[in-house]
């Protein structure tokens, strides 16, 4: 992913202001270490830090239309750019970059072209003919974007907080699926799918339709001119991404350039069982597998860097971002610049363990809608910024716009966890890839119980973080927490510890307002806490908080699944055993 920064209408076209824009743009250089660019038109500045994935030789930015009257700086990938080029045969494109189509689409269709883009993107477009400008962010918010305002009347746009926080009077998250038009004077939503209203759909479940939609989502993300791979933890979601990628890689342009054998990556403490699971999947699908080891202390030592790059104080996000941050550095050291990852499936299919307590299909569906709408503040933020910190791009096929539309049109009755019918969480996804003749995954991997990302890296990782925070946050500090941090007041010492670090990097009040808050149980929204009265007394984002759901109660069911029997009558025992916290730390990535 690249980094973009725009300063628009600042009433200052001096060399000093240009130097300041360049200085702020360099704060984003980790996102795009391959080239830097800036365009100035009066008091309008568009800067770019490039990570070259498509057309590395000639795709430097900012990009222009034919007469250079329309200028654009983009962070993203436009997967249907070849199709879009064919819609504009009279246009001359200067580069082979997928993002080159944006300026021409605006010239041809005006501001309403954004919905034509199939991909992920954040961009700022300047029309020098009338000094109007347009900014937009992709449907789900896979690419990060912030907007700010200066006292001089200027508008600022940046991929990360650190690009604008010191120079804006106020700034905030640029909402996903929106565009900002200077002509219309504000934000408006361009992405309006049927599921966004949270109306309950009624389309019958068709496993082959769902499977094909996901396969298409993966295949289009194999568009690359640089070496790539997949993140593989041995969990369901990343394993499906890896399996489908491995199956369809041969015959693609990427395979012709870089070879038809896929590379996979995982990370963990030496001897972790999750490393063993990832290796099993890698052997099954035939990838060249790379396994990285590190210690819990390595993770703790990286916390400050993680908070600086991820730009959050949310506890779950920091817990999960740290191993991904460390792994990304290792992957980039091998010369890889792009990876596919498994974020998004849990939100779309109700994969978090608390969904076991959904009272009906209506509530189940509404919660999945709420979770998808909030992804840009959590898993999308983590996946993008933890990788971009090292100039690595993460692509997430589960969050493909068309795949989401297919998956969210399914009658949620099919997604409900049905204990008496052998349906565990994400059953519709598992069933879609349960192919007896040509299996995508080993059966016990395909039907493995969900582990939350931060839990999957090892419970000792979480408990180690809590113990570390205990050393730096006193009881007296916690007593005064509401006075020190009146917004999103930390309720644990771990949360307080992260908040102190965040405030040191981003002291502005606007910065603290960009981070979500509120009560959560096992990563639920606040609304879902109402599903179980006991949850309000045990507000913990860890999956272990979903008492009565997690782990060993599935043992008998998984044995039956491995034997081909999906008719198990009881999945959740009355008093299931909880996974204990052992003395040995386990720290692995699970998407």
Coordinates of C-alpha atoms in Angstrom, one line a residue:
X1 CA 0.0 0.0 0.0
X2 CA 1.1 3.6 -0.7
X3 CA 0.8 6.7 1.4
X4 CA -1.0 9.8 0.2
X5 CA -1.1 13.3 1.7
X6 CA -3.0 16.3 0.3
X7 CA -3.1 20.0 1.4
X8 CA -5.9 21.8 -0.4
X9 CA -6.6 25.5 -0.4
X10 CA -4.2 26.7 2.3
X11 CA -3.7 30.3 1.0
X12 CA 0.0 29.7 1.0
X13 CA 2.0 28.8 -2.1
X14 CA 5.4 29.5 -0.6
X15 CA 8.5 27.3 -0.8
X16 CA 8.3 26.9 3.0
X17 CA 4.8 25.4 2.7
X18 CA 6.0 23.0 0.0
X19 CA 8.9 22.0 2.2
X20 CA 6.4 21.4 5.1
X21 CA 4.2 19.2 2.9
X22 CA 7.2 17.2 1.9
X23 CA 8.3 16.8 5.5
X24 CA 4.9 15.5 6.5
X25 CA 4.7 13.2 3.5
X26 CA 8.0 11.6 4.6
X27 CA 6.2 10.5 7.8
X28 CA 4.4 8.1 5.5
X29 CA 7.5 6.8 3.7
X30 CA 7.2 3.4 5.4
X31 CA 4.0 2.8 3.4
X32 CA 5.7 3.5 0.1
X33 CA 9.5 3.2 0.1
X34 CA 9.9 2.8 -3.6
X35 CA 9.4 6.4 -4.8
X36 CA 8.2 9.9 -3.7
X37 CA 6.2 12.4 -5.7
X38 CA 4.6 15.8 -5.2
X39 CA 2.5 18.1 -7.3
X40 CA 1.8 21.7 -6.5
X41 CA -0.8 23.9 -8.2
X42 CA -0.9 27.3 -6.4
X43 CA -1.9 26.5 -2.8
X44 CA -2.9 22.9 -3.6
X45 CA -0.4 20.2 -2.8
X46 CA -0.7 16.4 -3.6
X47 CA 2.1 14.2 -2.3
X48 CA 2.6 10.5 -2.7
X49 CA 4.8 7.7 -1.2
X50 CA 4.8 4.7 -3.6
X51 CA 4.8 1.0 -3.0
X52 CA 5.2 -0.3 -6.6
X53 CA 3.0 -3.4 -7.1
X54 CA 1.7 -2.8 -10.7
X55 CA 3.9 -1.4 -13.4
X56 CA 6.8 -0.6 -11.1
X57 CA 8.8 1.0 -14.0
X58 CA 6.4 3.8 -15.0
X59 CA 3.5 4.0 -12.5
X60 CA 5.0 6.8 -10.3
X61 CA 2.5 9.3 -8.9
X62 CA 0.8 11.7 -8.9
X63 CA -1.0 10.6 -12.1
X64 CA -2.6 12.8 -14.7
X65 CA -5.1 12.8 -17.6
X66 CA -3.8 13.6 -21.1
X67 CA -3.5 17.4 -20.8
X68 CA -2.4 17.2 -17.1
X69 CA -5.4 19.3 -16.0
X70 CA -6.6 16.5 -13.7
X71 CA -4.2 15.2 -11.1
X72 CA -4.7 12.3 -8.7
X73 CA -2.7 10.7 -5.8
X74 CA -3.9 7.2 -5.0
X75 CA -3.4 4.5 -2.4
X76 CA -5.0 1.3 -3.6
X77 CA -5.5 -1.4 -6.2
X78 CA -8.1 -1.2 -9.0
X79 CA -8.7 -4.8 -10.0
X80 CA -10.9 -4.1 -13.0
X81 CA -8.6 -1.4 -14.5
X82 CA -8.2 -3.3 -17.8
X83 CA -12.0 -3.4 -18.3
X84 CA -12.3 0.2 -17.4
X85 CA -9.6 1.2 -19.9
X86 CA -11.7 -0.5 -22.6
X87 CA -14.7 1.8 -21.7
X88 CA -12.6 4.8 -22.7
X89 CA -11.0 4.0 -26.1
X90 CA -10.4 7.7 -26.9
X91 CA -8.3 8.2 -23.8
X92 CA -4.5 7.9 -23.8
X93 CA -3.0 6.4 -20.7
X94 CA 0.5 7.4 -19.7
X95 CA 1.3 4.3 -17.6
X96 CA 0.3 0.7 -17.1
X97 CA -0.7 1.4 -13.4
X98 CA -4.1 0.2 -12.4
X99 CA -4.7 3.6 -10.7
X100 CA -4.1 5.4 -14.0
X101 CA -7.8 5.0 -14.9
X102 CA -9.1 7.3 -12.1
X103 CA -8.3 10.7 -13.6
X104 CA -9.7 9.6 -17.0
X105 CA -12.9 8.2 -15.4
X106 CA -13.5 11.5 -13.7
X107 CA -13.0 13.3 -17.0
X108 CA -15.5 11.0 -18.7
X109 CA -18.1 10.4 -16.0
X110 CA -17.7 13.2 -13.4
X111 CA -17.9 12.5 -9.7
X112 CA -20.2 9.5 -10.0
X113 CA -17.5 7.2 -11.4
X114 CA -16.4 5.9 -7.9
X115 CA -18.9 3.1 -7.8
X116 CA -17.4 1.8 -11.1
X117 CA -14.1 0.9 -9.3
X118 CA -13.7 -2.7 -8.2
X119 CA -10.9 -2.6 -5.7
X120 CA -9.6 -0.9 -2.6
X121 CA -8.6 2.7 -2.7
X122 CA -8.1 6.1 -1.1
X123 CA -7.5 9.0 -3.4
X124 CA -7.5 12.7 -3.8
X125 CA -8.2 14.2 -7.2
X126 CA -7.6 17.8 -8.2
X127 CA -9.3 19.5 -11.2
X128 CA -7.0 22.4 -11.9
X129 CA -9.5 23.8 -14.4
X130 CA -11.6 25.2 -11.6
X131 CA -9.5 24.2 -8.5
X132 CA -12.2 21.8 -7.3
X133 CA -11.2 18.5 -5.6
X134 CA -12.6 15.2 -4.8
X135 CA -11.5 12.6 -2.2
X136 CA -12.9 9.1 -1.7
X137 CA -12.4 5.9 0.3
X138 CA -13.2 2.3 -0.6
X139 CA -16.4 0.6 0.4
X140 CA -15.3 -1.2 3.6
X141 CA -12.3 1.0 4.5
X142 CA -9.6 -1.5 3.8
X143 CA -7.3 1.5 3.0
X144 CA -6.9 4.0 5.8
X145 CA -7.8 7.6 5.4
X146 CA -8.2 10.7 7.6
X147 CA -9.5 14.2 6.9
X148 CA -8.6 17.4 8.7
X149 CA -9.2 21.1 8.6
X150 CA -6.8 24.0 9.3
X151 CA -7.6 27.4 10.7
X152 CA -6.7 29.0 7.4
X153 CA -9.6 27.2 5.7
X154 CA -7.5 24.4 4.3
X155 CA -8.6 20.7 4.0
X156 CA -6.1 18.0 4.7
X157 CA -6.2 14.4 3.6
X158 CA -3.8 11.7 4.7
X159 CA -3.4 7.9 4.8
X160 CA -2.4 8.1 8.4
X161 CA -2.8 10.4 11.4
X162 CA 0.8 11.2 11.6
X163 CA 0.6 13.0 8.3
X164 CA -1.8 15.7 9.5
X165 CA -2.2 15.6 13.3
X166 CA 0.4 18.4 14.0
X167 CA -1.0 20.9 11.4
X168 CA -4.8 20.6 11.7
X169 CA -7.1 22.3 14.1
X170 CA -9.4 19.3 13.9
X171 CA -9.2 15.9 12.1
X172 CA -11.2 12.7 12.0
X173 CA -11.5 9.3 10.3
X174 CA -12.6 9.7 6.7
X175 CA -15.6 7.3 6.6
X176 CA -15.5 4.2 4.3
X177 CA -17.8 4.2 1.2
X178 CA -17.9 8.0 1.2
X179 CA -16.5 10.8 -1.1
X180 CA -15.8 14.4 -0.2
X181 CA -16.5 16.9 -2.9
X182 CA -15.4 20.6 -2.7
X183 CA -18.2 21.4 -5.2
X184 CA -20.9 20.1 -2.9
X185 CA -19.1 21.1 0.3
X186 CA -19.0 17.9 2.2
X187 CA -19.1 14.1 2.6
X188 CA -21.7 11.9 0.9
X189 CA -22.0 8.1 0.8
X190 CA -21.3 6.5 -2.6
X191 CA -21.6 2.9 -1.4
X192 CA -25.2 1.8 -0.8
X193 CA -25.5 -2.0 -0.9
X194 CA -28.8 -3.7 0.0
X195 CA -27.3 -5.1 3.2
X196 CA -26.3 -1.7 4.5
X197 CA -29.9 -1.0 5.7
X198 CA -29.7 -4.2 7.8
X199 CA -32.9 -5.5 6.3
X200 CA -33.0 -9.3 6.7
X201 CA -32.3 -11.1 3.3
X202 CA -34.1 -14.2 2.1
X203 CA -32.0 -15.7 -0.6
X204 CA -31.6 -19.5 -0.1
X205 CA -28.1 -20.7 0.6
X206 CA -26.3 -22.1 -2.4
X207 CA -22.8 -23.5 -1.5
X208 CA -21.6 -23.4 -5.1
X209 CA -22.6 -19.8 -5.6
X210 CA -20.8 -18.8 -2.4
X211 CA -17.7 -20.9 -3.3
X212 CA -17.4 -19.4 -6.8
X213 CA -17.8 -15.8 -5.5
X214 CA -14.9 -16.4 -3.1
X215 CA -12.8 -18.0 -5.8
X216 CA -13.4 -15.0 -8.0
X217 CA -12.4 -12.7 -5.2
X218 CA -9.1 -14.5 -4.7
X219 CA -8.3 -14.8 -8.4
X220 CA -8.7 -11.0 -9.1
X221 CA -6.2 -10.3 -6.2
X222 CA -3.5 -12.3 -8.0
X223 CA -2.9 -9.1 -10.1
X224 CA 0.7 -8.3 -9.4
X225 CA 4.1 -7.5 -11.0
X226 CA 6.1 -8.3 -7.8
X227 CA 6.7 -11.4 -5.7
X228 CA 3.8 -12.3 -3.3
X229 CA 2.6 -14.9 -0.9
X230 CA -0.1 -15.8 1.6
X231 CA -0.4 -15.5 5.4
X232 CA -1.2 -18.9 6.7
X233 CA -1.9 -19.7 10.4
X234 CA -3.7 -23.1 10.1
X235 CA -7.0 -21.4 11.0
X236 CA -10.0 -21.7 8.7
X237 CA -10.0 -18.3 7.0
X238 CA -6.3 -18.0 6.1
X239 CA -6.2 -21.7 5.1
X240 CA -9.1 -21.2 2.6
X241 CA -7.4 -18.1 1.2
X242 CA -4.1 -20.1 0.8
X243 CA -5.9 -23.2 -0.6
X244 CA -7.9 -21.3 -3.3
X245 CA -4.8 -19.2 -4.2
X246 CA -2.7 -22.3 -4.6
X247 CA -5.4 -24.0 -6.7
X248 CA -5.8 -21.1 -9.2
X249 CA -2.3 -19.6 -9.3
X250 CA -1.1 -21.7 -12.3
X251 CA -1.9 -20.0 -15.6
X252 CA -2.0 -16.5 -14.2
X253 CA 0.3 -13.7 -15.2
X254 CA 1.8 -13.7 -11.7
X255 CA 2.7 -17.4 -12.1
X256 CA 4.4 -16.8 -15.4
X257 CA 6.5 -14.0 -13.8
X258 CA 7.2 -15.6 -10.4
X259 CA 6.5 -19.3 -10.7
X260 CA 3.4 -21.4 -10.0
X261 CA 4.4 -22.5 -6.5
X262 CA 2.9 -20.4 -3.8
X263 CA 4.8 -19.2 -0.8
X264 CA 3.1 -19.1 2.6
X265 CA 4.2 -17.4 5.9
X266 CA 3.5 -17.9 9.5
X267 CA 5.0 -16.8 12.8
X268 CA 5.1 -18.1 16.3
X269 CA 7.1 -19.2 19.3
X270 CA 9.2 -22.2 18.6
X271 CA 7.2 -25.4 19.3
X272 CA 3.8 -23.7 19.0
X273 CA 1.0 -26.1 18.1
X274 CA -0.3 -23.5 15.7
X275 CA 2.9 -23.6 13.7
X276 CA 2.3 -27.3 13.4
X277 CA -1.2 -26.7 12.0
X278 CA 0.0 -24.1 9.5
X279 CA 2.7 -26.5 8.3
X280 CA 0.1 -29.3 7.9
X281 CA -2.1 -27.0 5.7
X282 CA 1.0 -25.9 3.7
X283 CA 2.0 -29.5 3.1
X284 CA -1.6 -30.4 2.0
X285 CA -1.9 -27.6 -0.5
X286 CA 1.7 -27.7 -1.6
X287 CA 3.1 -24.3 -0.7
X288 CA 6.7 -23.3 -0.1
X289 CA 6.3 -22.6 3.6
X290 CA 8.2 -20.1 5.7
X291 CA 8.1 -20.3 9.5
X292 CA 9.3 -17.5 11.6
X293 CA 10.1 -17.8 15.4
X294 CA 10.3 -15.1 18.0
X295 CA 9.8 -14.6 21.8
X296 CA 7.1 -13.0 23.8
X297 CA 9.6 -10.4 24.9
X298 CA 10.2 -9.5 21.3
X299 CA 6.5 -8.7 21.1
X300 CA 6.5 -6.6 24.3
X301 CA 9.5 -4.7 23.1
X302 CA 7.7 -3.8 19.9
X303 CA 4.5 -2.4 21.5
X304 CA 5.5 1.3 21.2
X305 CA 6.4 0.9 17.5
X306 CA 3.1 -1.0 17.0
X307 CA 1.0 1.8 18.6
X308 CA 2.9 4.5 16.6
X309 CA 2.2 2.6 13.3
X310 CA -1.3 1.3 14.0
X311 CA -2.5 4.6 15.5
X312 CA -4.9 3.1 18.1
X313 CA -5.1 2.4 21.8
X314 CA -7.8 -0.3 21.3
X315 CA -6.7 -3.3 23.4
X316 CA -7.7 -6.1 21.1
X317 CA -6.2 -4.4 18.0
X318 CA -2.9 -3.9 19.7
X319 CA -2.8 -7.4 21.0
X320 CA -3.4 -8.8 17.5
X321 CA -1.3 -6.2 15.5
X322 CA 2.0 -7.0 17.3
X323 CA 2.7 -10.5 15.9
X324 CA 1.5 -9.4 12.5
X325 CA 3.8 -6.4 12.7
X326 CA 6.8 -8.6 13.5
X327 CA 5.9 -11.2 10.8
X328 CA 5.6 -8.4 8.2
X329 CA 9.1 -7.3 8.7
X330 CA 10.4 -10.9 8.2
X331 CA 8.3 -11.3 5.1
X332 CA 9.6 -8.0 3.5
X333 CA 13.2 -9.1 4.2
X334 CA 12.6 -12.0 1.8
X335 CA 11.8 -9.6 -1.0
X336 CA 8.0 -10.2 -0.9
X337 CA 5.9 -7.0 -1.4
X338 CA 2.3 -8.4 -1.3
X339 CA 0.4 -11.0 0.7
X340 CA -3.2 -12.3 0.8
X341 CA -4.8 -12.5 4.2
X342 CA -8.0 -13.9 5.7
X343 CA -9.6 -10.9 7.5
X344 CA -13.4 -10.3 7.2
X345 CA -14.9 -13.8 7.3
X346 CA -15.9 -13.7 11.0
X347 CA -17.8 -10.5 10.5
X348 CA -19.6 -11.7 7.4
X349 CA -20.5 -15.1 8.6
X350 CA -20.9 -14.5 12.4
X351 CA -17.7 -16.4 13.2
X352 CA -17.0 -15.0 16.6
X353 CA -18.0 -17.2 19.5
X354 CA -20.5 -14.9 21.0
X355 CA -22.7 -15.4 17.9
X356 CA -23.7 -18.8 19.5
X357 CA -25.9 -16.7 21.7
X358 CA -27.7 -14.8 18.9
X359 CA -31.4 -15.0 19.9
X360 CA -32.8 -15.1 16.3
X361 CA -31.8 -14.7 12.7
X362 CA -32.8 -11.0 12.7
X363 CA -30.4 -10.1 15.5
X364 CA -27.7 -12.4 14.0
X365 CA -27.9 -10.5 10.6
X366 CA -28.0 -7.1 12.2
X367 CA -24.9 -7.8 14.2
X368 CA -23.0 -9.0 11.1
X369 CA -23.9 -5.7 9.4
X370 CA -22.7 -3.7 12.4
X371 CA -19.4 -5.7 12.5
X372 CA -18.7 -5.2 8.8
X373 CA -19.4 -1.4 9.1
X374 CA -16.9 -1.2 11.9
X375 CA -14.1 -3.2 10.3
X376 CA -12.2 -0.1 9.2
X377 CA -11.6 0.7 12.9
X378 CA -10.4 -2.8 13.8
X379 CA -9.2 -5.7 11.6
X380 CA -8.8 -3.5 8.4
X381 CA -6.8 -1.0 10.4
X382 CA -4.6 -3.8 11.8
X383 CA -4.1 -5.7 8.6
X384 CA -3.3 -2.6 6.6
X385 CA -1.1 -0.7 9.0
X386 CA 0.8 -3.6 10.5
X387 CA 2.0 -4.7 7.1
X388 CA 2.4 -1.2 5.6
X389 CA 4.7 -0.4 8.5
X390 CA 7.3 -2.4 6.5
X391 CA 6.2 -1.6 3.0
X392 CA 4.2 -4.8 2.6
X393 CA 0.7 -4.8 1.1
X394 CA -2.1 -7.1 2.5
X395 CA -5.0 -8.0 0.2
X396 CA -8.2 -9.4 1.8
X397 CA -10.4 -11.4 -0.6
X398 CA -13.2 -12.0 2.0
X399 CA -13.8 -8.3 1.9
X400 CA -14.3 -8.2 -1.9
X401 CA -17.3 -6.0 -2.6
X402 CA -19.1 -8.5 -4.8
X403 CA -18.3 -11.4 -2.4
X404 CA -19.8 -9.5 0.5
X405 CA -23.0 -8.8 -1.5
X406 CA -23.4 -12.5 -2.3
X407 CA -22.6 -13.6 1.3
X408 CA -24.8 -10.9 2.9
X409 CA -27.8 -11.8 0.7
X410 CA -28.0 -15.3 2.2
X411 CA -31.0 -15.9 4.5
X412 CA -29.2 -15.6 7.9
X413 CA -31.1 -18.7 9.1
X414 CA -28.4 -20.6 7.3
X415 CA -25.7 -18.8 9.2
X416 CA -27.1 -19.4 12.6
X417 CA -25.2 -21.8 14.8
X418 CA -27.5 -24.9 15.1
X419 CA -26.2 -27.3 17.7
X420 CA -28.7 -30.0 17.0
X421 CA -27.9 -29.9 13.3
X422 CA -24.1 -30.0 13.6
X423 CA -23.7 -26.4 12.5
X424 CA -20.7 -24.7 14.1
X425 CA -19.8 -21.0 13.5
X426 CA -19.2 -20.2 9.8
X427 CA -20.9 -23.4 8.8
X428 CA -22.1 -22.0 5.4
X429 CA -18.5 -21.2 4.5
X430 CA -17.1 -24.5 5.7
X431 CA -19.8 -26.4 3.8
X432 CA -19.1 -24.5 0.6
X433 CA -15.6 -25.8 0.5
X434 CA -16.3 -29.3 1.8
X435 CA -15.4 -31.1 -1.5
X436 CA -15.0 -34.8 -1.0
X437 CA -13.6 -35.4 -4.5
X438 CA -11.1 -32.6 -4.6
X439 CA -10.7 -31.4 -1.0
X440 CA -9.5 -27.8 -0.4
X441 CA -8.4 -28.6 3.2
X442 CA -8.1 -31.5 5.6
X443 CA -11.5 -32.1 7.2
X444 CA -10.4 -31.3 10.8
X445 CA -8.9 -27.9 9.6
X446 CA -12.1 -27.1 7.7
X447 CA -14.2 -27.7 10.8
X448 CA -11.8 -26.2 13.4
X449 CA -13.4 -24.0 16.0
X450 CA -12.9 -20.3 15.7
X451 CA -10.0 -18.7 17.6
X452 CA -10.0 -14.9 17.8
X453 CA -6.9 -13.4 16.4
X454 CA -5.5 -12.1 19.7
X455 CA -6.4 -15.4 21.4
X456 CA -5.1 -17.5 18.6
X457 CA -1.6 -16.0 19.1
X458 CA -1.6 -17.7 22.4
X459 CA -3.3 -17.0 25.7
X460 CA 0.0 -16.5 27.4
X461 CA 0.6 -13.6 25.0
X462 CA -2.4 -11.8 26.4
X463 CA -1.6 -12.6 30.0
X464 CA 2.0 -11.5 29.4
X465 CA 0.8 -8.2 28.2
X466 CA -1.4 -7.8 31.2
X467 CA 1.5 -8.6 33.6
X468 CA 3.7 -6.2 31.8
X469 CA 1.2 -3.4 32.1
X470 CA 0.9 -4.1 35.8
X471 CA 4.5 -3.0 36.3
X472 CA 3.8 0.4 34.8
X473 CA 0.3 1.3 35.9
X474 CA -0.5 1.7 39.6
X475 CA -3.9 1.4 41.4
X476 CA -3.7 5.1 42.1
X477 CA -3.4 5.9 38.4
X478 CA -6.5 3.8 37.7
X479 CA -8.5 5.7 40.3
X480 CA -7.8 8.9 38.4
X481 CA -8.3 7.4 34.9
X482 CA -11.6 9.1 34.2
X483 CA -10.0 12.6 34.9
X484 CA -7.0 12.0 32.8
X485 CA -8.8 10.2 29.9
X486 CA -12.5 11.4 30.0
X487 CA -13.1 10.0 26.5
X488 CA -12.9 6.2 26.2
X489 CA -11.7 5.9 29.8
X490 CA -9.5 2.8 30.1
X491 CA -10.9 0.3 32.5
X492 CA -7.9 -2.0 32.8
X493 CA -4.2 -1.4 33.4
X494 CA -3.4 -2.8 30.0
X495 CA -5.7 -0.3 28.4
X496 CA -4.2 2.5 30.5
X497 CA -0.7 1.5 29.5
X498 CA -1.6 1.6 25.7
X499 CA -3.4 4.9 26.1
X500 CA -0.3 6.5 27.7
X501 CA 1.8 5.5 24.8
X502 CA -0.8 6.6 22.2
X503 CA -1.2 10.1 23.9
X504 CA 2.6 10.6 23.8
X505 CA 2.6 10.1 20.0
X506 CA -0.8 11.7 19.3
X507 CA -1.6 14.2 22.1
X508 CA -4.4 16.0 20.2
X509 CA -8.0 15.6 21.4
X510 CA -9.0 14.8 17.8
X511 CA -6.6 11.8 17.8
X512 CA -8.2 10.1 20.8
X513 CA -11.7 10.6 19.1
X514 CA -10.6 8.5 16.1
X515 CA -10.4 5.3 18.2
X516 CA -13.6 3.4 18.9
X517 CA -14.7 2.5 22.4
X518 CA -17.5 1.0 24.4
X519 CA -18.2 -2.3 26.1
X520 CA -17.5 -5.6 24.3
X521 CA -17.6 -9.3 25.0
X522 CA -15.4 -11.5 22.8
X523 CA -15.2 -8.8 20.1
X524 CA -18.9 -8.1 20.1
X525 CA -20.6 -4.7 19.5
X526 CA -22.1 -3.1 22.5
X527 CA -25.6 -4.1 21.3
X528 CA -24.8 -7.8 21.3
X529 CA -24.0 -7.8 25.0
X530 CA -27.8 -7.8 25.5
X531 CA -27.9 -11.4 24.2
X532 CA -26.6 -12.8 27.5
X533 CA -27.2 -11.2 30.9
X534 CA -24.1 -12.6 32.3
X535 CA -21.9 -10.9 29.8
X536 CA -22.3 -7.4 31.3
X537 CA -20.4 -8.6 34.3
X538 CA -17.5 -10.0 32.2
X539 CA -16.6 -7.4 29.6
X540 CA -13.4 -8.8 28.0
X541 CA -12.6 -8.7 24.3
X542 CA -10.9 -12.1 24.5
X543 CA -12.8 -15.1 23.1
X544 CA -12.3 -16.8 26.4
X545 CA -15.0 -14.5 27.8
X546 CA -17.6 -16.3 25.8
X547 CA -18.2 -18.7 28.7
X548 CA -20.2 -21.8 27.8
X549 CA -19.0 -21.7 24.2
X550 CA -15.2 -22.1 23.9
X551 CA -13.3 -24.9 23.0
X552 CA -13.3 -28.4 24.3
X553 CA -17.0 -28.8 23.9
X554 CA -16.3 -29.3 20.2
X555 CA -14.0 -32.3 20.6
X556 CA -16.6 -34.9 20.0
X557 CA -18.1 -33.0 17.1
X558 CA -14.8 -32.6 15.4
X559 CA -14.1 -36.3 15.7
X560 CA -17.4 -37.0 14.0
X561 CA -16.7 -34.5 11.3
X562 CA -13.3 -36.1 10.5
X563 CA -15.1 -39.3 10.1
X564 CA -17.6 -37.8 7.7
X565 CA -20.5 -37.5 10.1
X566 CA -22.1 -34.0 10.1
X567 CA -25.1 -35.1 12.1
X568 CA -23.8 -34.6 15.6
X569 CA -26.6 -33.7 17.9
X570 CA -24.7 -31.9 20.6
X571 CA -21.9 -29.5 20.0
X572 CA -21.8 -27.5 23.2
X573 CA -21.7 -29.4 26.4
X574 CA -23.5 -28.0 29.5
X575 CA -20.2 -27.2 31.2
X576 CA -17.4 -27.1 28.6
X577 CA -13.8 -27.2 29.6
X578 CA -12.0 -23.9 29.1
X579 CA -8.5 -23.7 27.6
X580 CA -6.1 -23.1 30.4
X581 CA -3.3 -20.6 30.5
X582 CA -0.1 -22.7 30.5
X583 CA 3.4 -21.8 31.5
X584 CA 4.5 -21.9 27.9
X585 CA 3.7 -18.9 25.8
X586 CA 2.3 -19.5 22.3
X587 CA 2.3 -16.6 19.9
X588 CA 1.0 -17.2 16.3
X589 CA -0.9 -15.5 13.6
X590 CA -4.5 -16.8 13.1
X591 CA -6.6 -14.9 10.5

